[in-house]
Amino acid sequence: MADKTKQFLIGLVCVILASTVALYNFINSPPPRTIEIAETHVEPCQKHAEAEPEKVLPPPVDETLPKTLRLKVGGGDTLANMIQSQGVAHNQIHKIVHTMKNFYKPRELRANHIIELTIAKANQTSPYFDVQELKIRPALEYEIIVKRNENGTYEAHKRVIKLTEELRWVEGEIYGSLSDAAYRNGVPHKTVHDMIMIYSFDVDFQRQLHHGDRYCMLYSVLIDPETGKEQPGKLIYAGLNLSGKDHELYSYKSRDGIVGFYTQQGESVRKGLLRTPIDGARISSGFGHRHHPILGYTKHHKGVDFRAPIGTPIMAAGDGVIEQVGRWGNYGNYVKIRHNSGYATAYAHLSRYAKGLRRGQRICQGQVLGYVGATGRTTGPHLHYEVIKNNHHINPLSIKMLPATKLGGSDFKAFQAAMMKIKDQKMYLKENFKVMQTARKSNTSSAKKIDQLG
Ligand SMILES: [Zn+2]
C-alpha cells in the first residue's frame, strides 16, 4: 500500500512539473508567426494610403439640366416605383399614369422592357425632379410617349414604328429533333412551333423522323430599322424530306380570310385532333393493358405516355374550350379541353401551365397550354395524353382523321398563283443561303489554317 501511494505521489509530482514547464514555455514563446506576417502585410498598405493625395470633390451637378435615363424593368418593378426611385414626386407620377391610360396600362409592364425617362429639377433647391418626357416600348412595332407641356400638364401619344419584313430561308439535316436543328440555324421559336404544328396532323415525329432526314423553311422576320431588333414574322413554306419522301406545305390565305397550310394539290393540313401534341418526345407507354410501374399490377392505360424533358411545351390537340385546369389527384397538374363533335383531350403531370390559362378560355389547335413535368403519380417526367369521345377513352394514335378539305374553284386558282410566287422566292433565297454557307465554311477553314500557322 505504501509503495503504491509513493508511486502515485511521484507520478503526481511529474505531472505537475511537466505542466509547469509547458506553461512556462507557452508564456515565454515568441508570438505566433501569423501575426508577424499580418503586420508586414499591413505596413505597405498604410504607407500607400498616406501617399495618396487628398480627394478632390467633383463640381456640383446642375440638376436643372435635363438628363435622360434608360431604365430596364426588373422582376417586381412597377412603373410608379421606377419613376419614384428617380426622385419624382408622387402626384406627378399619378398624372403621368393617368395621361397614358388610353394607350398603356401600368400592368402591361414586363421585365426587360426599357423606360426612357428625361428628368430635370425646376431649380437647384427643389427636392423633386420633374418628368419632361417618358417613353415606353411595349412592343417592337410601337412606342408610347408622354410629354410635359409648357403649362405643366401631360400629353400622351402612340408612335407606330414601321417594321421591315425580311424573308429568310434555312435548310439542313435533322439529328435529334426538328426544333433543335432549326434553332441551330437561328429560326425563332414561334416559327419552329408553327412548323411542328402544321406537320403534326400527318407526320408522326416519333416513328417517321430519322437521323439525316432533311427540312427546309421559308419564313419572315420583322425588323425595327432604328434598332435592328427582330421579332418572328410568319411561316410561308415548309418542307420535310422523310426517308427520301418530300412533304411540302404552302401557306395560303383563303377567301374566307383564314391562313392555312396546303399541299401542292391544295389539300388543307388542318384535320381533326393532333396525334402527338408534343415535339421531340418518345412514346414510353401505349394505350391499353399494361403492368403499372408504380401500382405493380396490370391496369388499363387510358392514354398514351410521351417521355420528354421537363419544360417541353405541350400543344392543344385541337380548337376548343378549357374545361378543367388545376391539380387533379394522381394526374398532378392537369388540363382538359372540350372540342366539338363530342371529343375531349386531357393532359397530365404538367410542371406548369401556360401563362393566364383558365377555365372557359378558348384555345386554338397548336397553342401551348403547358409544359411537361412529373407532378402527381409518376415515375418520371412525361406527358400523359388522353382522348375522350362521348365519355369513352379512345387510343389517341388511332383517331380517325377527318377528311382533308381541298381548295376548289377560284380559291384553288388563287392558291396556285400564291404557290408560284413562293416557289420563286424559295429559289432566290435558296441560292443566297448556299452562297452564305460556303462563305461561312471557307471562313472557318481559313481561320483554322491561321491557327495552325500560329
Ligand atoms: Zn399515362
CSV table of C-alpha atoms and ligand atoms in Angstrom, one decimal:
chain,number,residue,atom,x,y,z
A,1,MET,CA,0.0,0.0,0.0
A,2,ALA,CA,2.8,2.4,1.0
A,3,ASP,CA,4.6,1.6,-2.3
A,4,LYS,CA,1.5,2.3,-4.3
A,5,THR,CA,1.0,5.7,-2.5
A,6,LYS,CA,4.7,6.6,-3.1
A,7,GLN,CA,4.3,5.7,-6.8
A,8,PHE,CA,1.2,7.8,-7.0
A,9,LEU,CA,2.9,10.8,-5.4
A,10,ILE,CA,5.9,10.6,-7.7
A,11,GLY,CA,3.6,10.4,-10.7
A,12,LEU,CA,1.6,13.4,-9.5
A,13,VAL,CA,4.8,15.5,-9.0
A,14,CYS,CA,5.9,14.5,-12.5
A,15,VAL,CA,2.7,15.6,-14.0
A,16,ILE,CA,2.8,19.0,-12.1
A,17,LEU,CA,6.4,19.5,-13.2
A,18,ALA,CA,5.6,18.8,-16.8
A,19,SER,CA,2.6,21.1,-16.8
A,20,THR,CA,4.7,23.9,-15.2
A,21,VAL,CA,7.4,23.5,-17.9
A,22,ALA,CA,4.8,23.6,-20.7
A,23,LEU,CA,3.1,26.6,-19.2
A,24,TYR,CA,6.5,28.4,-18.8
A,25,ASN,CA,7.4,27.6,-22.5
A,26,PHE,CA,4.0,28.8,-23.6
A,27,ILE,CA,4.3,32.2,-21.8
A,28,ASN,CA,7.8,32.8,-23.0
A,29,SER,CA,7.4,31.5,-26.5
A,30,PRO,CA,7.6,34.2,-29.3
A,31,PRO,CA,4.2,35.3,-30.6
A,32,PRO,CA,2.8,33.1,-33.4
A,33,ARG,CA,4.3,33.8,-36.8
A,34,THR,CA,1.0,34.5,-38.4
A,35,ILE,CA,0.9,37.8,-36.5
A,36,GLU,CA,4.3,38.9,-37.9
A,37,ILE,CA,3.1,38.1,-41.4
A,38,ALA,CA,0.0,40.1,-40.9
A,39,GLU,CA,2.0,43.1,-39.7
A,40,THR,CA,4.3,43.1,-42.7
A,41,HIS,CA,1.3,42.9,-44.9
A,42,VAL,CA,-0.4,45.8,-43.3
A,43,GLU,CA,2.6,48.1,-43.4
A,44,PRO,CA,2.9,48.8,-47.2
A,45,CYS,CA,-0.9,49.4,-47.4
A,46,GLN,CA,-0.7,52.1,-44.7
A,47,LYS,CA,2.2,53.8,-46.5
A,48,HIS,CA,0.3,53.6,-49.7
A,49,ALA,CA,-2.7,55.2,-48.1
A,50,GLU,CA,-0.6,58.0,-46.6
A,51,ALA,CA,1.0,58.7,-50.0
A,52,GLU,CA,-2.5,59.1,-51.7
A,53,PRO,CA,-3.3,62.8,-52.3
A,54,GLU,CA,-6.5,64.2,-50.7
A,55,LYS,CA,-9.6,63.5,-52.7
A,56,VAL,CA,-11.0,66.5,-54.8
A,57,LEU,CA,-14.8,66.7,-54.7
A,58,PRO,CA,-16.4,66.8,-58.2
A,59,PRO,CA,-18.1,70.0,-59.1
A,60,PRO,CA,-21.8,70.0,-58.1
A,61,VAL,CA,-24.1,68.7,-60.9
A,62,ASP,CA,-26.5,71.2,-62.3
A,63,GLU,CA,-29.7,69.3,-61.7
A,64,THR,CA,-31.8,71.8,-63.6
A,65,LEU,CA,-30.3,70.5,-66.8
A,66,PRO,CA,-32.4,67.7,-68.3
A,67,LYS,CA,-30.9,64.2,-68.2
A,68,THR,CA,-32.2,61.1,-70.0
A,69,LEU,CA,-32.1,57.8,-68.2
A,70,ARG,CA,-32.6,54.4,-69.7
A,71,LEU,CA,-34.2,52.2,-67.1
A,72,LYS,CA,-34.5,48.4,-67.5
A,73,VAL,CA,-37.6,46.8,-65.9
A,74,GLY,CA,-36.7,44.1,-63.4
A,75,GLY,CA,-38.9,41.5,-61.8
A,76,GLY,CA,-41.2,43.1,-59.2
A,77,ASP,CA,-40.8,46.6,-60.6
A,78,THR,CA,-43.8,48.8,-61.1
A,79,LEU,CA,-43.9,51.8,-63.4
A,80,ALA,CA,-44.7,54.1,-60.4
A,81,ASN,CA,-41.8,52.9,-58.2
A,82,MET,CA,-39.3,53.0,-61.1
A,83,ILE,CA,-40.2,56.7,-61.7
A,84,GLN,CA,-40.3,57.5,-58.0
A,85,SER,CA,-36.9,56.0,-57.4
A,86,GLN,CA,-35.5,58.7,-59.6
A,87,GLY,CA,-36.8,61.4,-57.2
A,88,VAL,CA,-40.1,62.3,-58.9
A,89,ALA,CA,-43.0,63.4,-56.7
A,90,HIS,CA,-45.8,61.0,-56.2
A,91,ASN,CA,-48.6,63.3,-57.5
A,92,GLN,CA,-46.7,63.9,-60.8
A,93,ILE,CA,-46.4,60.1,-61.3
A,94,HIS,CA,-50.1,59.8,-60.8
A,95,LYS,CA,-50.7,62.5,-63.5
A,96,ILE,CA,-48.4,60.7,-66.0
A,97,VAL,CA,-50.0,57.3,-65.5
A,98,HIS,CA,-53.5,58.9,-65.8
A,99,THR,CA,-52.4,60.6,-69.0
A,100,MET,CA,-51.2,57.5,-70.7
A,101,LYS,CA,-54.1,55.2,-69.7
A,102,ASN,CA,-55.7,55.2,-73.1
A,103,PHE,CA,-52.5,53.8,-74.7
A,104,TYR,CA,-50.9,51.9,-71.9
A,105,LYS,CA,-51.8,50.3,-68.5
A,106,PRO,CA,-49.0,50.1,-65.9
A,107,ARG,CA,-49.8,46.4,-65.5
A,108,GLU,CA,-48.6,45.8,-69.1
A,109,LEU,CA,-45.1,46.4,-67.8
A,110,ARG,CA,-42.8,43.4,-68.5
A,111,ALA,CA,-39.4,42.5,-67.2
A,112,ASN,CA,-36.6,43.7,-69.6
A,113,HIS,CA,-38.8,46.5,-71.1
A,114,ILE,CA,-36.9,49.8,-71.4
A,115,ILE,CA,-38.3,53.0,-70.0
A,116,GLU,CA,-36.6,56.2,-71.2
A,117,LEU,CA,-37.1,59.0,-68.7
A,118,THR,CA,-36.0,62.6,-69.2
A,119,ILE,CA,-36.0,64.5,-65.9
A,120,ALA,CA,-34.7,67.8,-64.5
A,121,LYS,CA,-35.3,70.0,-61.4
A,122,ALA,CA,-37.2,73.3,-61.8
A,123,ASN,CA,-34.5,74.9,-59.6
A,124,GLN,CA,-31.4,73.8,-57.6
A,125,THR,CA,-33.2,73.8,-54.3
A,126,SER,CA,-36.2,71.8,-55.5
A,127,PRO,CA,-36.5,68.5,-53.7
A,128,TYR,CA,-38.0,66.7,-56.7
A,129,PHE,CA,-37.2,66.1,-60.3
A,130,ASP,CA,-39.9,66.9,-62.9
A,131,VAL,CA,-40.5,64.4,-65.7
A,132,GLN,CA,-40.1,66.1,-69.0
A,133,GLU,CA,-40.6,63.1,-71.2
A,134,LEU,CA,-41.3,59.4,-70.7
A,135,LYS,CA,-41.0,56.7,-73.4
A,136,ILE,CA,-42.0,53.1,-73.2
A,137,ARG,CA,-41.7,50.4,-75.9
A,138,PRO,CA,-44.1,47.7,-75.0
A,139,ALA,CA,-43.7,46.0,-78.4
A,140,LEU,CA,-41.3,46.3,-81.3
A,141,GLU,CA,-44.0,47.9,-83.5
A,142,TYR,CA,-45.0,50.9,-81.3
A,143,GLU,CA,-43.8,53.2,-78.6
A,144,ILE,CA,-45.8,55.3,-76.0
A,145,ILE,CA,-44.6,58.8,-75.4
A,146,VAL,CA,-45.7,61.1,-72.6
A,147,LYS,CA,-44.6,64.7,-72.9
A,148,ARG,CA,-44.8,67.6,-70.4
A,149,ASN,CA,-46.4,70.8,-71.8
A,150,GLU,CA,-45.3,74.4,-71.0
A,151,ASN,CA,-48.1,74.7,-68.5
A,152,GLY,CA,-47.1,71.6,-66.6
A,153,THR,CA,-49.8,69.2,-68.0
A,154,TYR,CA,-49.0,66.0,-69.7
A,155,GLU,CA,-49.9,64.7,-73.1
A,156,ALA,CA,-49.5,61.1,-74.4
A,157,HIS,CA,-49.4,59.6,-77.9
A,158,LYS,CA,-48.6,56.3,-79.6
A,159,ARG,CA,-45.8,56.3,-82.2
A,160,VAL,CA,-46.2,53.4,-84.6
A,161,ILE,CA,-42.9,52.1,-85.9
A,162,LYS,CA,-42.9,50.7,-89.4
A,163,LEU,CA,-41.1,47.3,-89.3
A,164,THR,CA,-39.5,45.9,-92.4
A,165,GLU,CA,-40.2,42.4,-93.3
A,166,GLU,CA,-37.3,40.2,-94.3
A,167,LEU,CA,-37.7,36.8,-95.9
A,168,ARG,CA,-35.3,34.0,-94.8
A,169,TRP,CA,-34.5,30.5,-95.9
A,170,VAL,CA,-32.9,27.8,-93.9
A,171,GLU,CA,-32.3,24.1,-94.7
A,172,GLY,CA,-30.4,21.3,-93.2
A,173,GLU,CA,-30.3,17.8,-91.9
A,174,ILE,CA,-32.1,16.7,-88.7
A,175,TYR,CA,-30.2,14.9,-86.0
A,176,GLY,CA,-32.3,14.7,-82.8
A,177,SER,CA,-35.4,16.9,-83.0
A,178,LEU,CA,-36.6,19.2,-85.8
A,179,SER,CA,-36.7,22.1,-83.3
A,180,ASP,CA,-33.0,21.6,-82.3
A,181,ALA,CA,-32.0,21.6,-86.0
A,182,ALA,CA,-34.0,24.8,-86.7
A,183,TYR,CA,-32.8,26.6,-83.6
A,184,ARG,CA,-29.2,26.0,-84.6
A,185,ASN,CA,-30.0,27.9,-87.8
A,186,GLY,CA,-31.4,30.8,-85.9
A,187,VAL,CA,-35.1,30.2,-86.6
A,188,PRO,CA,-37.3,31.9,-84.0
A,189,HIS,CA,-39.1,29.6,-81.5
A,190,LYS,CA,-42.5,30.7,-82.7
A,191,THR,CA,-41.8,29.9,-86.3
A,192,VAL,CA,-40.4,26.4,-85.4
A,193,HIS,CA,-43.5,25.8,-83.3
A,194,ASP,CA,-45.7,26.7,-86.3
A,195,MET,CA,-43.9,24.3,-88.5
A,196,ILE,CA,-44.2,21.4,-86.0
A,197,MET,CA,-47.9,22.2,-85.6
A,198,ILE,CA,-48.7,22.0,-89.4
A,199,TYR,CA,-46.9,18.7,-89.7
A,200,SER,CA,-48.4,17.2,-86.6
A,201,PHE,CA,-51.6,16.1,-88.5
A,202,ASP,CA,-49.7,13.8,-90.8
A,203,VAL,CA,-46.3,13.2,-89.5
A,204,ASP,CA,-45.7,11.0,-86.5
A,205,PHE,CA,-42.5,12.6,-85.3
A,206,GLN,CA,-41.7,9.5,-83.2
A,207,ARG,CA,-41.8,6.9,-85.9
A,208,GLN,CA,-41.3,8.7,-89.2
A,209,LEU,CA,-38.4,11.1,-88.4
A,210,HIS,CA,-35.0,9.5,-88.8
A,211,HIS,CA,-31.4,10.8,-88.4
A,212,GLY,CA,-30.3,12.5,-91.6
A,213,ASP,CA,-33.8,13.4,-92.8
A,214,ARG,CA,-33.9,17.0,-94.2
A,215,TYR,CA,-36.0,20.0,-93.5
A,216,CYS,CA,-36.3,23.5,-95.0
A,217,MET,CA,-38.3,26.6,-94.2
A,218,LEU,CA,-39.2,29.9,-95.8
A,219,TYR,CA,-40.3,32.4,-93.2
A,220,SER,CA,-40.3,36.1,-92.4
A,221,VAL,CA,-38.9,38.2,-89.6
A,222,LEU,CA,-40.0,41.7,-88.7
A,223,ILE,CA,-37.1,44.1,-88.1
A,224,ASP,CA,-37.1,47.5,-86.4
A,225,PRO,CA,-35.0,49.7,-88.8
A,226,GLU,CA,-34.0,52.0,-85.9
A,227,THR,CA,-32.5,49.4,-83.6
A,228,GLY,CA,-32.1,46.3,-85.8
A,229,LYS,CA,-34.1,44.3,-83.3
A,230,GLU,CA,-36.2,41.4,-84.7
A,231,GLN,CA,-39.4,39.6,-84.0
A,232,PRO,CA,-40.8,36.5,-85.6
A,233,GLY,CA,-43.0,37.0,-88.7
A,234,LYS,CA,-44.8,34.2,-90.4
A,235,LEU,CA,-44.0,30.8,-91.8
A,236,ILE,CA,-44.6,30.8,-95.5
A,237,TYR,CA,-43.4,27.5,-96.7
A,238,ALA,CA,-42.1,24.3,-95.1
A,239,GLY,CA,-40.6,21.1,-96.4
A,240,LEU,CA,-39.6,17.8,-94.8
A,241,ASN,CA,-37.9,15.0,-96.6
A,242,LEU,CA,-38.5,11.9,-94.6
A,243,SER,CA,-36.8,8.7,-95.7
A,244,GLY,CA,-36.5,10.2,-99.2
A,245,LYS,CA,-40.1,11.3,-99.5
A,246,ASP,CA,-40.9,15.0,-99.8
A,247,HIS,CA,-43.7,16.6,-97.7
A,248,GLU,CA,-44.2,20.2,-98.9
A,249,LEU,CA,-46.6,22.7,-97.4
A,250,TYR,CA,-47.5,26.2,-98.6
A,251,SER,CA,-49.3,28.9,-96.7
A,252,TYR,CA,-52.3,30.5,-98.3
A,253,LYS,CA,-55.0,32.9,-97.1
A,254,SER,CA,-58.2,31.6,-98.4
A,255,ARG,CA,-61.2,33.8,-99.5
A,256,ASP,CA,-62.8,33.5,-96.0
A,257,GLY,CA,-59.6,35.2,-94.7
A,258,ILE,CA,-58.1,32.2,-92.8
A,259,VAL,CA,-54.4,31.4,-93.3
A,260,GLY,CA,-53.8,27.7,-93.6
A,261,PHE,CA,-51.2,25.3,-95.0
A,262,TYR,CA,-51.8,23.3,-98.1
A,263,THR,CA,-50.1,20.6,-100.1
A,264,GLN,CA,-49.3,21.3,-103.8
A,265,GLN,CA,-52.7,19.8,-104.7
A,266,GLY,CA,-54.5,22.3,-102.5
A,267,GLU,CA,-55.4,19.9,-99.7
A,268,SER,CA,-55.5,21.5,-96.2
A,269,VAL,CA,-53.4,20.1,-93.4
A,270,ARG,CA,-56.0,21.0,-90.8
A,271,LYS,CA,-57.9,17.9,-89.8
A,272,GLY,CA,-59.1,16.5,-86.6
A,273,LEU,CA,-57.0,16.3,-83.5
A,274,LEU,CA,-53.2,16.1,-83.3
A,275,ARG,CA,-52.0,12.6,-82.6
A,276,THR,CA,-48.8,14.0,-81.0
A,277,PRO,CA,-49.4,17.2,-79.0
A,278,ILE,CA,-45.7,17.5,-78.2
A,279,ASP,CA,-42.4,17.8,-80.2
A,280,GLY,CA,-39.3,15.6,-79.8
A,281,ALA,CA,-41.0,13.1,-77.5
A,282,ARG,CA,-40.8,9.3,-77.4
A,283,ILE,CA,-43.8,7.1,-76.6
A,284,SER,CA,-42.9,5.4,-73.3
A,285,SER,CA,-46.2,3.7,-72.8
A,286,GLY,CA,-49.0,3.0,-75.2
A,287,PHE,CA,-52.8,2.7,-74.9
A,288,GLY,CA,-54.4,-0.4,-73.3
A,289,HIS,CA,-53.4,-3.0,-70.8
A,290,ARG,CA,-50.1,-2.8,-69.2
A,291,HIS,CA,-48.2,-3.6,-66.0
A,292,HIS,CA,-48.4,-0.4,-63.9
A,293,PRO,CA,-44.9,0.6,-62.9
A,294,ILE,CA,-46.0,2.1,-59.5
A,295,LEU,CA,-49.1,0.1,-58.6
A,296,GLY,CA,-47.5,-3.1,-59.6
A,297,TYR,CA,-50.5,-4.8,-61.3
A,298,THR,CA,-51.9,-4.8,-64.7
A,299,LYS,CA,-54.3,-1.9,-65.3
A,300,HIS,CA,-56.0,-0.4,-68.3
A,301,HIS,CA,-53.9,2.6,-69.5
A,302,LYS,CA,-56.4,5.2,-70.6
A,303,GLY,CA,-54.0,7.3,-72.7
A,304,VAL,CA,-50.5,7.4,-74.2
A,305,ASP,CA,-47.4,8.5,-72.4
A,306,PHE,CA,-44.9,10.6,-74.1
A,307,ARG,CA,-41.5,10.8,-72.4
A,308,ALA,CA,-39.9,14.2,-72.8
A,309,PRO,CA,-37.7,16.5,-70.6
A,310,ILE,CA,-39.3,18.8,-68.0
A,311,GLY,CA,-40.4,22.1,-69.6
A,312,THR,CA,-41.1,20.7,-73.1
A,313,PRO,CA,-44.1,22.7,-74.5
A,314,ILE,CA,-47.4,20.8,-74.8
A,315,MET,CA,-49.9,21.9,-77.5
A,316,ALA,CA,-53.6,21.9,-77.6
A,317,ALA,CA,-54.6,18.9,-79.9
A,318,GLY,CA,-57.5,20.9,-81.4
A,319,ASP,CA,-59.5,24.0,-81.2
A,320,GLY,CA,-61.7,24.0,-78.1
A,321,VAL,CA,-62.6,25.4,-74.7
A,322,ILE,CA,-60.6,24.7,-71.5
A,323,GLU,CA,-62.9,22.6,-69.3
A,324,GLN,CA,-60.5,21.9,-66.4
A,325,VAL,CA,-57.2,23.3,-65.3
A,326,GLY,CA,-55.6,22.6,-61.9
A,327,ARG,CA,-54.3,19.9,-59.6
A,328,TRP,CA,-56.3,16.6,-60.0
A,329,GLY,CA,-55.2,13.7,-57.8
A,330,ASN,CA,-52.8,11.2,-59.4
A,331,TYR,CA,-52.8,13.2,-62.6
A,332,GLY,CA,-51.0,16.1,-60.9
A,333,ASN,CA,-51.3,19.3,-62.8
A,334,TYR,CA,-54.0,18.6,-65.3
A,335,VAL,CA,-55.7,20.3,-68.3
A,336,LYS,CA,-58.8,19.1,-70.1
A,337,ILE,CA,-60.1,20.6,-73.3
A,338,ARG,CA,-63.6,20.2,-74.8
A,339,HIS,CA,-63.6,20.0,-78.6
A,340,ASN,CA,-66.6,19.8,-80.9
A,341,SER,CA,-68.3,16.5,-82.1
A,342,GLY,CA,-68.2,15.1,-78.5
A,343,TYR,CA,-64.4,15.0,-78.3
A,344,ALA,CA,-62.2,16.0,-75.3
A,345,THR,CA,-58.5,15.7,-74.7
A,346,ALA,CA,-56.6,15.6,-71.4
A,347,TYR,CA,-53.0,16.4,-70.5
A,348,ALA,CA,-51.5,15.3,-67.2
A,349,HIS,CA,-48.4,15.6,-64.9
A,350,LEU,CA,-47.6,19.1,-66.2
A,351,SER,CA,-44.8,21.1,-64.5
A,352,ARG,CA,-46.7,24.3,-65.1
A,353,TYR,CA,-49.5,25.8,-67.2
A,354,ALA,CA,-49.2,28.4,-70.0
A,355,LYS,CA,-49.4,32.0,-68.6
A,356,GLY,CA,-53.0,33.0,-67.9
A,357,LEU,CA,-54.6,29.7,-68.8
A,358,ARG,CA,-58.1,29.5,-67.2
A,359,ARG,CA,-61.3,27.5,-67.3
A,360,GLY,CA,-63.7,28.6,-70.0
A,361,GLN,CA,-61.0,30.1,-72.2
A,362,ARG,CA,-60.9,29.3,-75.9
A,363,ILE,CA,-57.8,27.6,-77.1
A,364,CYS,CA,-56.6,27.1,-80.7
A,365,GLN,CA,-55.0,24.0,-82.1
A,366,GLY,CA,-51.3,24.1,-81.6
A,367,GLN,CA,-51.4,26.7,-78.9
A,368,VAL,CA,-49.1,25.9,-76.0
A,369,LEU,CA,-51.2,25.0,-72.9
A,370,GLY,CA,-48.5,23.9,-70.5
A,371,TYR,CA,-45.2,22.2,-70.0
A,372,VAL,CA,-44.1,18.6,-69.4
A,373,GLY,CA,-43.5,17.7,-65.7
A,374,ALA,CA,-43.6,15.0,-63.2
A,375,THR,CA,-46.4,16.1,-60.9
A,376,GLY,CA,-48.9,13.5,-59.5
A,377,ARG,CA,-48.2,9.8,-59.5
A,378,THR,CA,-45.4,9.2,-62.0
A,379,THR,CA,-42.0,7.5,-62.2
A,380,GLY,CA,-40.5,10.4,-64.2
A,381,PRO,CA,-41.2,13.4,-66.4
A,382,HIS,CA,-43.7,12.6,-69.2
A,383,LEU,CA,-46.9,13.7,-70.7
A,384,HIS,CA,-49.9,11.5,-70.2
A,385,TYR,CA,-52.3,12.3,-73.1
A,386,GLU,CA,-55.9,11.1,-73.3
A,387,VAL,CA,-58.5,11.4,-76.0
A,388,ILE,CA,-62.1,11.0,-74.9
A,389,LYS,CA,-65.1,10.6,-77.2
A,390,ASN,CA,-68.6,10.7,-75.7
A,391,ASN,CA,-67.0,10.0,-72.3
A,392,HIS,CA,-65.1,6.9,-73.5
A,393,HIS,CA,-61.4,6.8,-73.7
A,394,ILE,CA,-60.0,6.0,-77.1
A,395,ASN,CA,-56.5,5.4,-78.4
A,396,PRO,CA,-55.0,8.8,-79.5
A,397,LEU,CA,-52.9,7.1,-82.1
A,398,SER,CA,-55.9,5.5,-83.8
A,399,ILE,CA,-58.0,8.7,-84.2
A,400,LYS,CA,-59.8,8.7,-87.5
A,401,MET,CA,-58.7,11.8,-89.2
A,402,LEU,CA,-61.4,14.0,-90.7
A,403,PRO,CA,-61.1,14.1,-94.5
A,404,ALA,CA,-58.8,16.8,-95.7
A,405,THR,CA,-60.6,19.9,-97.1
A,406,LYS,CA,-59.5,20.7,-100.6
A,407,LEU,CA,-59.4,24.2,-102.2
A,408,GLY,CA,-61.7,24.4,-105.1
A,409,GLY,CA,-62.7,26.8,-107.9
A,410,SER,CA,-61.4,30.4,-107.7
A,411,ASP,CA,-59.7,29.6,-104.3
A,412,PHE,CA,-57.6,26.9,-105.9
A,413,LYS,CA,-56.6,29.3,-108.8
A,414,ALA,CA,-55.6,31.9,-106.3
A,415,PHE,CA,-53.7,29.3,-104.3
A,416,GLN,CA,-51.8,28.2,-107.4
A,417,ALA,CA,-50.7,31.8,-108.1
A,418,ALA,CA,-49.6,32.2,-104.5
A,419,MET,CA,-47.7,28.9,-104.7
A,420,MET,CA,-45.8,30.1,-107.8
A,421,LYS,CA,-44.8,33.3,-106.0
A,422,ILE,CA,-43.5,31.3,-103.0
A,423,LYS,CA,-41.6,29.0,-105.4
A,424,ASP,CA,-39.8,32.0,-106.9
A,425,GLN,CA,-38.9,33.4,-103.5
A,426,LYS,CA,-37.7,30.0,-102.4
A,427,MET,CA,-35.4,29.6,-105.4
A,428,TYR,CA,-33.8,33.0,-105.0
A,429,LEU,CA,-33.3,32.7,-101.2
A,430,LYS,CA,-32.0,29.1,-101.5
A,431,GLU,CA,-29.2,30.3,-103.8
A,432,ASN,CA,-28.3,33.1,-101.2
A,433,PHE,CA,-28.3,30.5,-98.4
A,434,LYS,CA,-25.9,28.3,-100.3
A,435,VAL,CA,-23.6,31.2,-101.0
A,436,MET,CA,-23.6,32.3,-97.3
A,437,GLN,CA,-23.0,28.7,-96.1
A,438,THR,CA,-20.0,28.3,-98.4
A,439,ALA,CA,-18.6,31.7,-97.3
A,440,ARG,CA,-19.0,30.6,-93.6
A,441,LYS,CA,-17.3,27.3,-94.3
A,442,SER,CA,-14.3,28.9,-96.1
A,443,ASN,CA,-14.1,31.5,-93.3
A,444,THR,CA,-13.8,28.8,-90.6
A,445,SER,CA,-11.3,26.7,-92.6
A,446,SER,CA,-9.1,29.8,-93.2
A,447,ALA,CA,-9.3,30.6,-89.5
A,448,LYS,CA,-8.2,27.0,-88.8
A,449,LYS,CA,-5.2,27.4,-91.2
A,450,ILE,CA,-4.1,30.6,-89.4
A,451,ASP,CA,-4.4,28.8,-86.1
A,452,GLN,CA,-2.2,26.1,-87.3
A,453,LEU,CA,0.4,28.5,-88.6
A,454,GLY,CA,0.4,30.4,-85.3
B,1,ZN,ZN,-50.1,7.5,-68.6
